[in-house]
XYZ file of C-alpha atoms in Angstrom:
605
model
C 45.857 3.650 30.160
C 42.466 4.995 31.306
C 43.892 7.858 33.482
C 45.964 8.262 30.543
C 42.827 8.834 28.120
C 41.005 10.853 31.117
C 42.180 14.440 29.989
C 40.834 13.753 26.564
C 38.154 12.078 27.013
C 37.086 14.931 30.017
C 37.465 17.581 27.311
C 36.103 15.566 24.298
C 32.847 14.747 26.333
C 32.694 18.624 27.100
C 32.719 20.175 23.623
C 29.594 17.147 21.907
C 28.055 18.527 24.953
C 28.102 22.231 23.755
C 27.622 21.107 19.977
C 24.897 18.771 20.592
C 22.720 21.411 22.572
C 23.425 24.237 19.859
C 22.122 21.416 17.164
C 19.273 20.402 19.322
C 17.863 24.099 19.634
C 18.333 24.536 15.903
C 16.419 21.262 15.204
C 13.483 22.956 17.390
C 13.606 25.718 15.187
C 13.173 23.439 12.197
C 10.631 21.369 13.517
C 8.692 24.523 14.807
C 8.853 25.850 11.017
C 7.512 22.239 9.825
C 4.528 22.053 12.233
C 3.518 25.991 11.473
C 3.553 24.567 7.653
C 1.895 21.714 8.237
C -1.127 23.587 10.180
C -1.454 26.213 7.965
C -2.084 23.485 5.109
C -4.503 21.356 7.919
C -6.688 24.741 7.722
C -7.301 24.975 4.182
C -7.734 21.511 3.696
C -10.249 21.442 6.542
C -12.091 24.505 5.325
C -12.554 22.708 2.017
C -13.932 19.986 3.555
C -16.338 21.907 5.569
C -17.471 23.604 2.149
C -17.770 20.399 0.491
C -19.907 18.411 4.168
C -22.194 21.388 3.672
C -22.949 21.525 0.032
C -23.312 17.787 -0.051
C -25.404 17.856 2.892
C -27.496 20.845 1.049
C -27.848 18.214 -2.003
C -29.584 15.564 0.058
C -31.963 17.759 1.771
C -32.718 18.980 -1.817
C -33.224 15.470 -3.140
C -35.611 14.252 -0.313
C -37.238 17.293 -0.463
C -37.738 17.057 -4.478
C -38.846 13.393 -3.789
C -41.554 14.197 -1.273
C -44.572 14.519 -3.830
C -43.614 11.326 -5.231
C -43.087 10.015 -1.705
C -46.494 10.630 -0.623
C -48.349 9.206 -3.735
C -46.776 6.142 -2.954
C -47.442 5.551 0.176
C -51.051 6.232 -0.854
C -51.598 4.499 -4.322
C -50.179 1.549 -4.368
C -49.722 1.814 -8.560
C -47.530 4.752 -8.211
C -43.660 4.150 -8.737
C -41.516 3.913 -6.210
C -38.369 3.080 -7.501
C -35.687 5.223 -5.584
C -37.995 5.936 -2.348
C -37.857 4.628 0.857
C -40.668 4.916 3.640
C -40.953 3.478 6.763
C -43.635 3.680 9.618
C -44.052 2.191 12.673
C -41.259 0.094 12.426
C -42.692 -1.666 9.097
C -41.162 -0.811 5.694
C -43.569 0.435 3.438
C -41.272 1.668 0.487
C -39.730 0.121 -1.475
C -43.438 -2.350 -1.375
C -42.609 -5.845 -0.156
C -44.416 -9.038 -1.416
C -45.489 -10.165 2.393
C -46.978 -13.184 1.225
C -48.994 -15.562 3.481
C -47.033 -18.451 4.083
C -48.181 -21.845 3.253
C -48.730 -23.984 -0.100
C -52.651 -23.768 0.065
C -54.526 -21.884 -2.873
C -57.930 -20.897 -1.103
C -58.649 -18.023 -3.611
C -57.742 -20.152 -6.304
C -59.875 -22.668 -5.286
C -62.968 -20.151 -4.450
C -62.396 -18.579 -8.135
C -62.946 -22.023 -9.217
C -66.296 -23.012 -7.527
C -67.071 -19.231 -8.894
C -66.671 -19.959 -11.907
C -68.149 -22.698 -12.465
C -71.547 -22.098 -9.642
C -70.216 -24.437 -7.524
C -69.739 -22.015 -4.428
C -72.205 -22.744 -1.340
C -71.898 -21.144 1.639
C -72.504 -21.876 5.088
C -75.585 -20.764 6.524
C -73.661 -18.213 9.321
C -71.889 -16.573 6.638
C -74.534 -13.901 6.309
C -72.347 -11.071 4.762
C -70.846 -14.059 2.067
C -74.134 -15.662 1.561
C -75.834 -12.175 0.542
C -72.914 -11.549 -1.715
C -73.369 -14.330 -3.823
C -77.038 -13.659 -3.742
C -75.888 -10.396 -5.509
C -73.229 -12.331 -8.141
C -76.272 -14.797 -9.204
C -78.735 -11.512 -9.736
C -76.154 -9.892 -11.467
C -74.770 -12.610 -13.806
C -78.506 -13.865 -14.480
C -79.456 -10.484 -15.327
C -76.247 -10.627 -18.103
C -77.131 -13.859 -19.671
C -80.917 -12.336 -20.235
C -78.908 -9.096 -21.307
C -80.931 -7.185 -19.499
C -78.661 -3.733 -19.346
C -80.718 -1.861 -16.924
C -81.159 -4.838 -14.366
C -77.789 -5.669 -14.678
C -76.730 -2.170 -13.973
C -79.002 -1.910 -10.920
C -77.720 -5.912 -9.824
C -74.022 -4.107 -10.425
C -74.425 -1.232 -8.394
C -76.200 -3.301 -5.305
C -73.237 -5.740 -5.961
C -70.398 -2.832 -5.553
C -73.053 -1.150 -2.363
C -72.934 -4.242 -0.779
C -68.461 -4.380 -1.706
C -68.457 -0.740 0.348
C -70.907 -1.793 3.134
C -69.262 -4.961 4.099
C -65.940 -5.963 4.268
C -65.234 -9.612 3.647
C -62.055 -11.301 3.535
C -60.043 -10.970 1.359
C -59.715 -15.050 -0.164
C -63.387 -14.228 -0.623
C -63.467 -10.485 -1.980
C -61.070 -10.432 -4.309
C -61.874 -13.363 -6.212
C -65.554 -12.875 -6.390
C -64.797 -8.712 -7.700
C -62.601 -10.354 -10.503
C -65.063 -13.036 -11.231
C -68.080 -10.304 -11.304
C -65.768 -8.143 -13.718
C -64.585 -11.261 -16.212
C -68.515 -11.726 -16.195
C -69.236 -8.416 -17.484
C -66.389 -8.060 -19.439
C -67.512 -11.321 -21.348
C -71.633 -10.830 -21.318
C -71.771 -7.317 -21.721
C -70.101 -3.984 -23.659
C -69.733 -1.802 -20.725
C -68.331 1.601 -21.456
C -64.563 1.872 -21.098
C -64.478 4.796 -18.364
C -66.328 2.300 -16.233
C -64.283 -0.950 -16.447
C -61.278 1.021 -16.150
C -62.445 2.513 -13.385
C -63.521 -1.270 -11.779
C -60.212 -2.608 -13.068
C -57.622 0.230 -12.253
C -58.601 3.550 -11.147
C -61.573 2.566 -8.449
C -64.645 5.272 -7.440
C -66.813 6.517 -5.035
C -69.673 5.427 -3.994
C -71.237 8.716 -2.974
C -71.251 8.146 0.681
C -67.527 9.096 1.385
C -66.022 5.418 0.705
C -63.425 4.964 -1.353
C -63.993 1.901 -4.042
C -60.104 0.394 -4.951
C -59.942 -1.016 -9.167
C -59.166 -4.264 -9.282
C -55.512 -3.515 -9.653
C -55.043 -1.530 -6.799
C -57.235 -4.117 -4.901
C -54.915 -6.677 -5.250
C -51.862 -4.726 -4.577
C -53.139 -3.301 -0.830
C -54.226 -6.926 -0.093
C -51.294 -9.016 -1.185
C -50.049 -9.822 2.241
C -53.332 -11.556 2.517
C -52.606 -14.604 -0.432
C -50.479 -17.049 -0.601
C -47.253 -16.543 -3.716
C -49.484 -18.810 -5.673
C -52.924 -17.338 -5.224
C -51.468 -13.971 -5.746
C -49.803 -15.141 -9.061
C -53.152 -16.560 -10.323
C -54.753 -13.676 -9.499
C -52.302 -11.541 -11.251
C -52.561 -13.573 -14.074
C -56.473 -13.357 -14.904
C -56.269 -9.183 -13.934
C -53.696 -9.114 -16.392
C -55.611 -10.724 -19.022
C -58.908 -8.721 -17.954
C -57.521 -5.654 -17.947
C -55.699 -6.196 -21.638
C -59.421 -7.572 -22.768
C -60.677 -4.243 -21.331
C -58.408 -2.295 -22.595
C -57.403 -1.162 -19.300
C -53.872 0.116 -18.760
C -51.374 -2.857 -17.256
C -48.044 -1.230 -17.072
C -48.029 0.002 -14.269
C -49.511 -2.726 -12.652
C -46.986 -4.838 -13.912
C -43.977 -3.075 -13.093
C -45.308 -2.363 -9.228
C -45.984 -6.244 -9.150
C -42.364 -6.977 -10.339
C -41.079 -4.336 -7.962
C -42.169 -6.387 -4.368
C -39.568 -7.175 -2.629
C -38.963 -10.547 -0.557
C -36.960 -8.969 2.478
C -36.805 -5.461 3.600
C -33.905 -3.224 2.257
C -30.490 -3.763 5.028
C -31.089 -0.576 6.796
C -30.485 0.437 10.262
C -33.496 -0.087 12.630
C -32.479 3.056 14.805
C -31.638 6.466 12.629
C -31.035 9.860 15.704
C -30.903 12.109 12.392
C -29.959 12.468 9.003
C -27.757 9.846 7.750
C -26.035 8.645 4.289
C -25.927 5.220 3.645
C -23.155 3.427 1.665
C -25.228 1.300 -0.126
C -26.406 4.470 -1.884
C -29.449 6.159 0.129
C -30.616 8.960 1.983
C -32.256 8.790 4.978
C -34.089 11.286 7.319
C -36.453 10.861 10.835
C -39.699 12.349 10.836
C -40.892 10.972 14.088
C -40.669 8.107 16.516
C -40.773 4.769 13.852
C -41.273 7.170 10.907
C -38.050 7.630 8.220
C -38.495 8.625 4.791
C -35.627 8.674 2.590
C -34.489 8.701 -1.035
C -31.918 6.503 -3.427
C -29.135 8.954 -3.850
C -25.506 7.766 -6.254
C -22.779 8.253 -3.588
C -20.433 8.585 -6.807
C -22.360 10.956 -9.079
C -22.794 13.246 -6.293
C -19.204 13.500 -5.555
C -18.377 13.693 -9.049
C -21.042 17.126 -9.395
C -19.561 18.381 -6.441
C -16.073 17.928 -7.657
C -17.134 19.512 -10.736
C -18.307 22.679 -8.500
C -15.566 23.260 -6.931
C -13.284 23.329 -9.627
C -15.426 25.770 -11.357
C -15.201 27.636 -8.876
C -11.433 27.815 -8.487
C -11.529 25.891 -4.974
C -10.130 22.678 -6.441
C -7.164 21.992 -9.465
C -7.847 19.979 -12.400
C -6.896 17.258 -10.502
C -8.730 17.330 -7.465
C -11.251 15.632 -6.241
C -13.833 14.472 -3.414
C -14.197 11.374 -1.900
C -15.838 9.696 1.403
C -13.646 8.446 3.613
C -14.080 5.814 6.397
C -15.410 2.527 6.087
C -18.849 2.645 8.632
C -21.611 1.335 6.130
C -24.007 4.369 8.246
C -22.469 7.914 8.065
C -24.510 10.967 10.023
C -24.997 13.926 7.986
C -23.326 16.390 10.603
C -20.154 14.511 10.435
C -19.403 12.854 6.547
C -15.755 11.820 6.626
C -15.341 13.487 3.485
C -12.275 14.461 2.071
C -10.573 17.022 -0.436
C -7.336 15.585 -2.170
C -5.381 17.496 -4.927
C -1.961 16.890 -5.717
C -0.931 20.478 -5.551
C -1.172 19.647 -1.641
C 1.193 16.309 -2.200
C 3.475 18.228 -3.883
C 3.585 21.239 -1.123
C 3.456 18.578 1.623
C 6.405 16.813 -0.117
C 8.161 19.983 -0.964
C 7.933 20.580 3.031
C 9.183 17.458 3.955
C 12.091 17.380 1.309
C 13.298 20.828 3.264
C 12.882 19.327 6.657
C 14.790 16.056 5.996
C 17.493 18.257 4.543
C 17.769 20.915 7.309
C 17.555 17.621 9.496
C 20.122 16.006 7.684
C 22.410 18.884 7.594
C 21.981 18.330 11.727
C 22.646 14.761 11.396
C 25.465 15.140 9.368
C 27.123 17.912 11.438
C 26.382 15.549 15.119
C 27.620 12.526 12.989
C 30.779 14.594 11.471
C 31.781 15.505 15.616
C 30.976 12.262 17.066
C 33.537 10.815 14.046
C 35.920 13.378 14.521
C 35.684 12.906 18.697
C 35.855 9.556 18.227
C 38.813 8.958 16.036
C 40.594 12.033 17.744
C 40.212 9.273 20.975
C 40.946 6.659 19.151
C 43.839 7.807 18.046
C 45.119 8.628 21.663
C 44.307 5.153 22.246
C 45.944 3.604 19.530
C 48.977 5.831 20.274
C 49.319 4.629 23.972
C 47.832 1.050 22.710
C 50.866 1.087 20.262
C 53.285 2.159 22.899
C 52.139 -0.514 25.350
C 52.406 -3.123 22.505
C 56.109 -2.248 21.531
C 56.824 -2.363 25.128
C 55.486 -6.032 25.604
C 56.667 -6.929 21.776
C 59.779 -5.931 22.530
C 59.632 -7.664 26.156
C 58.513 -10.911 24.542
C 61.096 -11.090 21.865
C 63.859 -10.385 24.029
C 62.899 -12.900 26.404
C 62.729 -15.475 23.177
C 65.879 -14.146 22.247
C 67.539 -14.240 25.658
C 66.235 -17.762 26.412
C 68.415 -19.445 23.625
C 71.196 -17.147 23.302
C 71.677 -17.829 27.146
C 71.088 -21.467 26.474
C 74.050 -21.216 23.536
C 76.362 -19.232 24.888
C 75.899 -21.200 28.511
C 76.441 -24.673 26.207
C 79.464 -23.116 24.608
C 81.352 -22.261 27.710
C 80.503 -26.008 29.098
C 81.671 -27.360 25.439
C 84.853 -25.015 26.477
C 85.157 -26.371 29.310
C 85.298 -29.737 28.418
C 88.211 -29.487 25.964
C 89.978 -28.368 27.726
C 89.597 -30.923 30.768
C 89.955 -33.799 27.614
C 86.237 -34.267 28.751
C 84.082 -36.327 26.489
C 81.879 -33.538 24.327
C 78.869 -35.425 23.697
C 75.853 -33.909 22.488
C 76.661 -30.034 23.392
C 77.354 -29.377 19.461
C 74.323 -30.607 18.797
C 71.786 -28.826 21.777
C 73.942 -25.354 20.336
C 72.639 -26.076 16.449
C 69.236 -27.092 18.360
C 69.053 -23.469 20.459
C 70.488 -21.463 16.985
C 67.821 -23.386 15.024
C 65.115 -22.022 16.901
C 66.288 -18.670 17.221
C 66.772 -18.502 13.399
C 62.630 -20.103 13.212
C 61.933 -16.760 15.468
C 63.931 -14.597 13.338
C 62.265 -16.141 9.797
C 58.989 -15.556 11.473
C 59.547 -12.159 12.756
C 60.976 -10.904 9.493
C 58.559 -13.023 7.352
C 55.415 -11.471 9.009
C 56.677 -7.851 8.840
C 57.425 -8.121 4.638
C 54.176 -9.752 4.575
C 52.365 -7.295 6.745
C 53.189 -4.346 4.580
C 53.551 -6.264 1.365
C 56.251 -6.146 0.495
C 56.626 -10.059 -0.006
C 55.926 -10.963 -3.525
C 55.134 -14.606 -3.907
C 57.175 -16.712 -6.067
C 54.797 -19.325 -7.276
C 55.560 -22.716 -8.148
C 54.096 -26.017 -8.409
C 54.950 -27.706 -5.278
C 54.619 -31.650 -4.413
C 52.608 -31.799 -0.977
C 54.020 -35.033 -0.537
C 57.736 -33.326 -0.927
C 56.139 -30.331 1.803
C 55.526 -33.173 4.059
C 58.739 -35.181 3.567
C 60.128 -32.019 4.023
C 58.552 -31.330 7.293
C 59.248 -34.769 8.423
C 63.291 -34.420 8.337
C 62.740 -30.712 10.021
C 60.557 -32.230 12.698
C 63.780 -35.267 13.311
C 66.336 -32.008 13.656
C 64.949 -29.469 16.185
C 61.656 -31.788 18.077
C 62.831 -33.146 21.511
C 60.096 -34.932 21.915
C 58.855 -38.028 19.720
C 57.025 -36.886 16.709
C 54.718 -38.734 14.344
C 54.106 -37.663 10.890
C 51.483 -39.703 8.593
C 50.734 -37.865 5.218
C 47.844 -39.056 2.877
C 48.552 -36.166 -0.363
C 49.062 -38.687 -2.961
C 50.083 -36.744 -5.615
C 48.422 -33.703 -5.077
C 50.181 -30.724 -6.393
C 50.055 -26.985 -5.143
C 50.230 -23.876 -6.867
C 52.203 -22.055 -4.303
C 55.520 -20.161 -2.779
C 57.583 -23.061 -1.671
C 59.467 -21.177 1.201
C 56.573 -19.711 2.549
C 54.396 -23.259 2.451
C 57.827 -24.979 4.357
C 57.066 -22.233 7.092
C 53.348 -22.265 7.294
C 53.192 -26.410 8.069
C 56.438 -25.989 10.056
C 54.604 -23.122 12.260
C 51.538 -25.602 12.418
C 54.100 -28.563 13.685
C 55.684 -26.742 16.633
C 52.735 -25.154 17.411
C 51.349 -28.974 17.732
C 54.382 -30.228 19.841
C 54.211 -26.927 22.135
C 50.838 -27.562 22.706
C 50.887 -30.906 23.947
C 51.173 -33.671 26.595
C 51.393 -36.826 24.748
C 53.983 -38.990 23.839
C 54.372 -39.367 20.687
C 52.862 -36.656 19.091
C 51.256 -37.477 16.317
C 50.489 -35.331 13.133
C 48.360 -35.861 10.260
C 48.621 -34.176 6.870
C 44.908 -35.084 4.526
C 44.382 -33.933 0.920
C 40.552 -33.529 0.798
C 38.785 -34.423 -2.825
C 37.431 -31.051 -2.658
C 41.261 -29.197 -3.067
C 41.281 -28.373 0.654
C 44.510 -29.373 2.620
C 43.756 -30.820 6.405
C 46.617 -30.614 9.531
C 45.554 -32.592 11.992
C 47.144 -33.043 15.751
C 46.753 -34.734 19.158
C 47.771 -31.876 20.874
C 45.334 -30.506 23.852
C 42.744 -28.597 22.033
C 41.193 -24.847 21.703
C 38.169 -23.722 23.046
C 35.681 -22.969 20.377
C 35.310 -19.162 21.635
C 39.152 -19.082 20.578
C 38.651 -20.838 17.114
C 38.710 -17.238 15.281
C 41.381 -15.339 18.222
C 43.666 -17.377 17.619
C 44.588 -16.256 14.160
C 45.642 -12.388 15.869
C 48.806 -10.803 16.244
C 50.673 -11.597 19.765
C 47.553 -13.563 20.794
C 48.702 -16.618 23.106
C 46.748 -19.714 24.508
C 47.260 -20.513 27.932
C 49.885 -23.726 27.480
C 47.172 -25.748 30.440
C 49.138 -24.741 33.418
C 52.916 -24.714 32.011
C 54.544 -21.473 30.391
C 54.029 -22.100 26.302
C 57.546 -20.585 24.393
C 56.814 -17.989 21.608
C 55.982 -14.781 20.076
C 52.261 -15.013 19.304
C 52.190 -14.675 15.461
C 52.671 -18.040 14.458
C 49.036 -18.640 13.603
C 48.587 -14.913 12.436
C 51.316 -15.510 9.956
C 49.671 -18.329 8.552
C 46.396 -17.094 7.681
C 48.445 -14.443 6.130
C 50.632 -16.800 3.835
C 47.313 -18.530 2.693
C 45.607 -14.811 2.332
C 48.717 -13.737 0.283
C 47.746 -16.972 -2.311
C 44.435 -16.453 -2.227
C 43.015 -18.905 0.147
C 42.129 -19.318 4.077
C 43.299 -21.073 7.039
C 40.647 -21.513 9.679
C 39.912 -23.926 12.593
C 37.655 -26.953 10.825
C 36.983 -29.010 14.600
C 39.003 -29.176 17.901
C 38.589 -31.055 20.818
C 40.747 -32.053 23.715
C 41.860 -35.347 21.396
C 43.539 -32.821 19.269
C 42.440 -29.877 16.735
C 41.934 -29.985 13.123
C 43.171 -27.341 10.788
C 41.612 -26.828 7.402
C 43.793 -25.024 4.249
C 41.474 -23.945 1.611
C 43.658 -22.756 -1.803
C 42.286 -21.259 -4.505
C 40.983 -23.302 -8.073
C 44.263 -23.468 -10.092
C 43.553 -22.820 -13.531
């Protein structure tokens, strides 16, 4: 057959060839419109995104720069705000202010306030600088308690000398400076430029030296306390400086504003960089980075805003950082520019190249269908011829085999009578051969009304215990060999064509007896509690792979080394009698012990 096919399958080969290289060039052509699209709408969107990096980028240099007075005062007076600023030198983060308490649970300036307090202080006799300093409290606080205003202001300015000539630490400093100023805030009416001066603002002492308040005192030393001397000492400056009259809110809010751990920034910054947790930061030098608290959403929102003003972006479109890095360099924000306007084009795009594309498709898939039934149908054509040819070859040798048999057992019966020869069983061997020819016949014609349907079912309720006695006294007239039939039906009934349900079991029983070595054969007809219908035999069994084959037209099992009589659409005209009432015929289990079929009929109603 395949030299045959070789002409047209030579020349059907030959024109997809030419079609599919004339639709390949024109989907190049296609695609090469797509990508030229496609690039042209890369540009723009890339050109507003390079407007948008460097206006943003403008907005933070703007902001830091804005910030820089502010930044400065900071760093420098440790009352001014710095909410929103960040400075950091020498590796140590100065802005936003962090608490930096001493560790520990001991209260020394607590405790030295105390002995203060109440004149209990005495100091050992190598702390000259300490010892001269509370030489300079007693003065002072003797000269209040005589109220004596001009010794007590000479015993206060010695007192504050002494503060800028020595430095002491801190544990000691700070909490004889507040005791000194409680004492003259209590014992004396100084005037309020001067305490708030002492308490807040600080002075000079004439020589150059700078003289901190109180406030600010306590603020540049707190890494030197302990969280609870620092709160006590907060605490009484608080209440001096409302007794005073001093100003406290700022004092407060820079005290609430100390931080326990620095801010989650990166140590190492090569330039200008946005961070996502909503600052602005910017090298000076090596260890020094100043930056600013910037709203990552605000400014894209004003810059959105900008650019649709000025006709760059639809009323839809917006700005938005891309990227998930929590540290994002100036010179490359992943910033992007969405509108749908560019959806829609990008979609519009795509909708024309899937159709060109599919206009390809469908023209490659419209030849390969045509090509490929145009060979199919030069392969069913010689297919068909070759299957006539062995249809007809089978069925003449199935009709030849018994009408030889017949016509050879008539001329013997001849024969016979007229020698006056005893007959015996020839009459019956010629009904045996003419009953099997007939089966072949029914089968043959059966199958083709069935096969083009033109069989109309007669249906009826049939006994399947009257099927079976049925098939019993059929299997008595034609078997040669001994048959066994056992039927457990009961009294199940069947909604079903009674002629073709006789030839259905009887193809299942010969089928059984051809297909078998044993003596007896033995069949076995089940009614299942389900409605299905089992046919059981000891015949020698079917290979699993052949389970579903077997059920084709002019298929044949190999009879296990003997020649097997028949046509090869006994089984196919089964399934079809169950198919024609609405059920299925199938293989349920086979073995070599014998194979199991299983009828499944439809629910009668």
């Amino acid at each position: 057959m395949l030299r045959r096919l070789l002409p047209t399958l030579s020349a059907l080969v030959l024109g997809l060839a030419g079609l599919g290289w004339g639709l390949w060039q024109l989907q190049r052509i296609f695609a090469t419109e797509r990508e030229d699209a496609r690039a042209s709408l890369r540009s723009r969107r890339e050109a507003l995104e390079q407007y948008a990096l460097v206006a943003l980028s403008q907005e933070l240099r703007e902001k830091l720069e804005a910030a820089r007075p502010a930044l400065e005062l900071a760093a420098a007076d440790p009352l001014a705000p710095a909410a929103g600023l960040y400075l950091r030198a020498r590796g140590e983060q100065l802005l936003p202010r962090l608490a930096l308490h001493d560790t520990g649970e001991a209260t020394p300036a607590r405790d030295r306030y105390t002995r203060l307090r109440s004149g209990k202080e005495v100091p050992d006799e190598e702390e000259g600088p300490w010892m001269e300093r509370l030489a300079l409290m007693r003065t002072l606080d003797r000269a209040l308690e005589r109220r004596d205003a001009r010794a007590a202001t000479q015993g206060l300015v010695a007192f504050l000398q002494h503060r800028a000539r020595y430095v002491l630490a801190s544990t000691r400093d700070v909490p004889g400076f507040l005791v000194v100023l409680e004492a003259l805030a209590e014992r004396a009416t100084p005037e309020p430029p001067l305490m708030q001066a002492l308490v807040h603002d600080g002075m000079e002492d004439g020589q150059g030296h700078r003289l901190e308040g109180l406030q600010r005192l306590l603020l540049l030393k707190r890494s030197r306390f302990t969280r609870a001397d620092f709160d006590f000492l907060h605490e009484r400056v608080v209440e001096l400086s409302r007794r005073t009259g001093t100003p406290v809110i700022d004092f407060e809010a820079r005290t609430a504003e100390l931080a326990a751990a620095p801010l989650p920034l990166p140590d190492s910054i090569p330039g200008p960089v946005l961070v996502r947790s909503g600052w602005y930061l910017e090298p000076k030098d090596e260890g020094h980075v100043r930056g600013v608290a910037v709203s990552l959403d605000a400014l894209l929102e004003t810059l959105t805003r900008e650019m649709r003003e000025r006709g760059l972006l639809g009323p839809e479109g917006h700005v938005r950082l891309l990227g998930t890095e929590e540290v994002l360099p100036l010179a490359r924000l992943p910033l992007g520019v969405e509108t749908p306007e560019w959806g829609k084009e990008e979609e519009a795009l795509e909708r024309r190249y899937r159709l060109k594309t599919g206009m390809v498709v469908l023209c490659a898939g419209l030849a390969l269908t045509i090509a490929a039934l145009a060979f199919l149908a030069q392969h069913r054509k010689y297919r068909f011829l070759e299957l006539k040819s062995d249809f007809v070859a089978t069925v003449s040798h199935e009709l030849r085999t018994p009408l030889a048999s017949i016509r050879l057992l008539a001329e013997t019966l001849e024969w016979r009578l007229e020698q006056g020869a005893e007959a015996k069983d020839y009459p019956a061997r010629i009904i045996h051969e003419a009953d099997g020819l007939g089966f072949l016949v029914e089968n043959l014609l059966s199958f083709n009304r069935i096969d083009k349907g033109r069989w109309v079912p007669h249906l009826a309720v049939v006994r399947l215990d009257e099927l079976a006695s049925t098939l019993r006294r059929d299997l008595e007239a034609w078997a040669r060999v001994p048959v066994e039939l056992h039927a457990h039906v009961g009294d199940r009934e069947l909604l079903a064509d009674p002629q073709l349900m006789r030839l259905l079991l009887a193809n299942l029983a010969r089928n059984a007896c051809a297909y078998n070595t044993r003596d007896p054969v033995r069949l076995h007809l089940e009614s299942l509690a389900d409605g299905r219908v089992r046919f059981t035999d000891n015949g020698v069994g079917i290979p699993m792979a052949e389970w579903e084959r077997i059920f084709g037209e002019f298929y044949r099992l190999k009879g296990q080394g003997r020649e097997v009589p028949g046509s090869g659409l006994g089984l196919a005209l089964c399934r079809r009698i169950m198919r024609l009432h609405g059920g299925d015929l199938r293989v349920a289990a086979s073995s070599p012990e014998g194979t199991t079929f299983e009828l499944t009929f439809p629910e009668r109603r």
